[in-house]
XYZ file of C-alpha atoms in Angstrom:
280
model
C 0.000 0.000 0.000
C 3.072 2.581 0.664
C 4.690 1.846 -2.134
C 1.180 2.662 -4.555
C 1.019 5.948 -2.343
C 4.688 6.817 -3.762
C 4.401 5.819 -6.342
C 1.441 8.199 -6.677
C 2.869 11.108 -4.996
C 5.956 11.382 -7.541
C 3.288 10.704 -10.471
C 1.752 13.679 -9.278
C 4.483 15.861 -8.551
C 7.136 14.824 -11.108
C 5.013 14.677 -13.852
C 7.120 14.258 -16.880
C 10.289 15.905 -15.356
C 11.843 18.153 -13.022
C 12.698 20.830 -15.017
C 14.054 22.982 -12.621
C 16.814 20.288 -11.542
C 16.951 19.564 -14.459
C 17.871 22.343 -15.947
C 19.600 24.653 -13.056
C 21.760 21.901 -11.546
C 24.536 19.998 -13.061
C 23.482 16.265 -14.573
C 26.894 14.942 -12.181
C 26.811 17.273 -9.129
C 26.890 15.069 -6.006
C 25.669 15.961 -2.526
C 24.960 15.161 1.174
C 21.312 16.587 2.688
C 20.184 16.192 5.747
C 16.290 16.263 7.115
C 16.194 18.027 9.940
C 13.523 18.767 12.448
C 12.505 22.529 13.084
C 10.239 22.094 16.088
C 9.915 18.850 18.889
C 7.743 16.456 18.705
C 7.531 13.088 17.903
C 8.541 11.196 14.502
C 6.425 8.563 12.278
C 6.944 7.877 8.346
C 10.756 8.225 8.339
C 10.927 4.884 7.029
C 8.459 5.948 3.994
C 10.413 9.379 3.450
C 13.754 7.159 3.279
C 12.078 4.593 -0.017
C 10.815 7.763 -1.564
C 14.440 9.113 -2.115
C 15.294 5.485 -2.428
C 12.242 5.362 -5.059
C 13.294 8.335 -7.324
C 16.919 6.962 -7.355
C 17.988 3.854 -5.618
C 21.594 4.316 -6.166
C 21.295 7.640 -3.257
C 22.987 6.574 0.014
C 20.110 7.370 2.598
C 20.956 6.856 6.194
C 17.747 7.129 8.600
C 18.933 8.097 12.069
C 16.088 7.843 14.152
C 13.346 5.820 14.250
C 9.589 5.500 13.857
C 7.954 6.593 17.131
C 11.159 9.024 18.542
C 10.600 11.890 20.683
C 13.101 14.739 18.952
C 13.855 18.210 19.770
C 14.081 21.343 17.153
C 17.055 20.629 15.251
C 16.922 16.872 15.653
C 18.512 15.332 12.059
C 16.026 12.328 10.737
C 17.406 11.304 7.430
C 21.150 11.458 5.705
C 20.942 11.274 2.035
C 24.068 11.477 -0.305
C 24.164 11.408 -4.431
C 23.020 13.202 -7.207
C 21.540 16.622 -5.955
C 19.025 16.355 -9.050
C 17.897 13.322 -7.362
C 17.402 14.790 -3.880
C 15.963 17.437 -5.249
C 13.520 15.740 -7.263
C 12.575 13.147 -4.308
C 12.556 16.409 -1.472
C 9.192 17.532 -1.573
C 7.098 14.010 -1.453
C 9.450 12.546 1.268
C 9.081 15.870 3.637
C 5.011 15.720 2.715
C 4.587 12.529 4.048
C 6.961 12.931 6.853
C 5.598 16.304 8.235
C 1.967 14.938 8.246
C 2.636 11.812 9.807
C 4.499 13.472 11.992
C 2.269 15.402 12.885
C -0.334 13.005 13.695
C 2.318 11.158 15.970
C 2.723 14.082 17.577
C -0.892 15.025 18.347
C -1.210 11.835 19.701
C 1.752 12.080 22.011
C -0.406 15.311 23.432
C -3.211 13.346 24.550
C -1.441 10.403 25.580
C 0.486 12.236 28.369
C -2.192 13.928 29.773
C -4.081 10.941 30.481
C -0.893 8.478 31.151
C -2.067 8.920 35.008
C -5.370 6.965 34.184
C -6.224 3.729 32.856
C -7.901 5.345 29.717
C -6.065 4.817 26.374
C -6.777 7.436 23.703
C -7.725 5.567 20.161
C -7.644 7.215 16.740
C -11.223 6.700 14.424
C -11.839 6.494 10.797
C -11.370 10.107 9.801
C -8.737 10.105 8.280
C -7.081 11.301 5.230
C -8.640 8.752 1.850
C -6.212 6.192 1.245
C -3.906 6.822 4.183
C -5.421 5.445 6.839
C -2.672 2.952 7.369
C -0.037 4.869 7.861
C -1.942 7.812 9.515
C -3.299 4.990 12.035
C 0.538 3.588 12.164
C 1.340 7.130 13.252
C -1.068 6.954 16.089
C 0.959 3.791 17.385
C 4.092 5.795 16.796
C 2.589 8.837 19.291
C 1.649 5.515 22.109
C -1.539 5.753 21.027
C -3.714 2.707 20.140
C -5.719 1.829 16.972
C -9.608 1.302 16.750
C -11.047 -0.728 13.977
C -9.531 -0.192 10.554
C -12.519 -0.060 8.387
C -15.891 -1.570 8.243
C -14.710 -5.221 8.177
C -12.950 -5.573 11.037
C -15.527 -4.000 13.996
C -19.236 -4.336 13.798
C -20.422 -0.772 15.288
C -23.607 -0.296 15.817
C -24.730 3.459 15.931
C -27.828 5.518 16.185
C -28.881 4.821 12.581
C -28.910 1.238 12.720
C -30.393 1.023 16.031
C -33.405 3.164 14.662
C -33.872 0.569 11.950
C -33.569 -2.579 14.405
C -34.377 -1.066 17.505
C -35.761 -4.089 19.764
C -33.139 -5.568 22.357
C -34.132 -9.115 21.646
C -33.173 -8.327 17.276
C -29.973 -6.686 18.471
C -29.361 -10.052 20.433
C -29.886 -12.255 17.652
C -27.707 -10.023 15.247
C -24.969 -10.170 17.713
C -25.423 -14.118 17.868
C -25.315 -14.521 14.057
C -22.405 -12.487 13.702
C -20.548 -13.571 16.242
C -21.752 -17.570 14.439
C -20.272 -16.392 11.082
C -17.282 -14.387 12.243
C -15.909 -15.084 15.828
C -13.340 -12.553 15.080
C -14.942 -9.285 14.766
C -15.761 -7.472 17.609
C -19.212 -5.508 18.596
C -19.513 -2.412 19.877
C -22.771 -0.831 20.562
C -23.499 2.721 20.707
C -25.544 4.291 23.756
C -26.701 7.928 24.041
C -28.088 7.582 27.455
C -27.618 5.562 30.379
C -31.072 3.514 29.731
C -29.013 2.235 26.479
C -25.981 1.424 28.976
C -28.117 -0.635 30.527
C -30.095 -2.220 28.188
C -26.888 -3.344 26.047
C -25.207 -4.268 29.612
C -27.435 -7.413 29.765
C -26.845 -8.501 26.181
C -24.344 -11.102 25.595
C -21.484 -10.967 22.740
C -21.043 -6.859 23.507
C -17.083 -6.367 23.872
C -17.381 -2.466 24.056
C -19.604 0.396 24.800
C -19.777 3.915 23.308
C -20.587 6.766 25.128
C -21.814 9.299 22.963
C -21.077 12.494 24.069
C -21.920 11.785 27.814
C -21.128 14.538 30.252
C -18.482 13.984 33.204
C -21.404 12.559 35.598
C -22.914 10.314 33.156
C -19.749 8.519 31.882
C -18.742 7.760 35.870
C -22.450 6.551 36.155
C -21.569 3.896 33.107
C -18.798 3.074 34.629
C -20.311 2.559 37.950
C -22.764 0.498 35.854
C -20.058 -1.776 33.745
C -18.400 -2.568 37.144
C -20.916 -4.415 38.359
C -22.290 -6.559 35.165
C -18.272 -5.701 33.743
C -19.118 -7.069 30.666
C -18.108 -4.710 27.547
C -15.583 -2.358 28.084
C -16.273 1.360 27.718
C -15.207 4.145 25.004
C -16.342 7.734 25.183
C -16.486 9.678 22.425
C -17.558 13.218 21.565
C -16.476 16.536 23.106
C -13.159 15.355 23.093
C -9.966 18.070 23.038
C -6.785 18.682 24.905
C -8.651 20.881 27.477
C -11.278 18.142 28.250
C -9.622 14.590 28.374
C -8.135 14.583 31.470
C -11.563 14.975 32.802
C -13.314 12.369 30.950
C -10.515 9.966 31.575
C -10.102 9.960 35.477
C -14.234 9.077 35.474
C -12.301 5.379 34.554
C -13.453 4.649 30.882
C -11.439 2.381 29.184
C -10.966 4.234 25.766
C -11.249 7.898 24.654
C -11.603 8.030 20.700
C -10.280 11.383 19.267
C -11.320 12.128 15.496
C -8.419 14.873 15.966
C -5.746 12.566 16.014
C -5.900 12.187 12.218
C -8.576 14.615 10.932
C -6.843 17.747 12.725
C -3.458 17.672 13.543
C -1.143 20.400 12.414
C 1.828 19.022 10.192
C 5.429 19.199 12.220
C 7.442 21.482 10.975
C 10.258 19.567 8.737
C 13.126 20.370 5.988
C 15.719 19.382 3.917
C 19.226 21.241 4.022
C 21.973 20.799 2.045
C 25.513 20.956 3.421
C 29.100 21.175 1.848
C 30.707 17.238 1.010
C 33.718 16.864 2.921
């Protein structure tokens, strides 16, 4: 899958040449770049920046020197490369887009994973994110210690409003659950509740493995937990109303999960570049 999304990245930006490199710098000129961090946080898609130089010209000598998942200050170096400046040149833009915005989403994460690292709550990313990188935005998210919630459709039945208004009896919902759960022992359930009554309700059903708590205030979401702990069935996510300022409070009521769409849909790119220095 990374290698389509280089593949369509140059496509897009190379076109059918470089014509500045091409025709500003010499066909033979050789030399050394590093990419360097301008602000801290923490790092995710320096692998994929690395096979995009390594995709526009595999003969380049690219060192990484950090990893995936590192916690770097402002002028923190990420990537050596050495050969043909046309080539660097060429590869410079597409490595440092994917790098800053991965980046950025590690780093995001990182935010709301210290805040909360006091609780037992662990903050999970959701499907918003960008079309056709939602594996290595959700990769980022495990680079920034946070943790991944279903992938797509396939993987998580989740049960929401909607489909609750179309098959809204308890005893249909039960016999869903059992015929999925028949067919594919894998995928999880997770059942959406707006209110406490819902908690309840979907509390006595068996097969439920989690619990979301749509935008439930502080009192309500300790009241579910209250609830959970003594039938502790399905484990509980809240969700909604989420930001920097408010999940320390929804975490110490004891969920289990805070989802946060701004994880992927949201975060700010880190600030990343590409500077050339003299060959020894």
């Amino acid at each position: 899958m990374s290698h389509k999304l280089i593949m369509m990245a140059l496509e897009e930006d190379i076109g059918d040449g470089d014509v500045t490199s091409e025709y500003f710098i010499p066909e033979n000129r050789v030399s050394r770049a590093f990419v360097t961090v301008r602000q801290s946080g923490v790092v995710s898609g320096v692998e994929l920046a690395r096979d995009v130089f390594l995709e526009v010209d595999s003969d380049l000598d690219v060192k990484m020197l950090v990893e995936d998942g590192s916690k770097v200050g402002a002028g923190a170096m990420l990537l050596r490369v050495e050969g043909k400046a046309r080539s660097i040149l060429t590869a410079e833009r597409t490595a440092l887009n994917f790098l800053q915005r991965l980046s950025g989403v590690a780093t995001m994460t990182s935010r709301y994973v210290d805040l909360v690292k006091h609780t037992r709550a662990k903050i999970l990313d959701t499907r918003k994110t960008t079309p056709g990188y939602r594996l290595l935005e959700k990769k980022a998210v495990k680079d920034g210690g946070g943790k991944n919630h279903r992938i797509g459709l396939f993987d998580r039945a989740m049960v929401k409003d909607n489909h609750l208004v179309a098959e809204g009896k308890l005893e249909q919902l039960q016999e869903a659950i059992r015929r999925l759960k028949s067919d594919k022992p894998h995928v999880e359930v997770e059942l959406e509740a707006d209110n406490l009554e819902q908690v309840s309700d979907f509390l006595t059903l068996d097969g439920v493995d989690h619990i979301l708590l749509d935008n439930m205030g502080l009192e309500e979401l300790t009241e579910a937990v209250e609830m959970r702990e003594r039938a502790p069935k399905a484990r509980l996510e809240a969700s909604g109303g989420v930001n920097l300022e408010t999940v320390v409070g929804i975490a110490e009521t004891g969920v289990d999960f805070i989802s946060v769409g701004t994880l992927t849909h949201s975060a700010p790119s880190l600030d990343i570049g590409l500077d050339f220095v003299n060959l020894d």
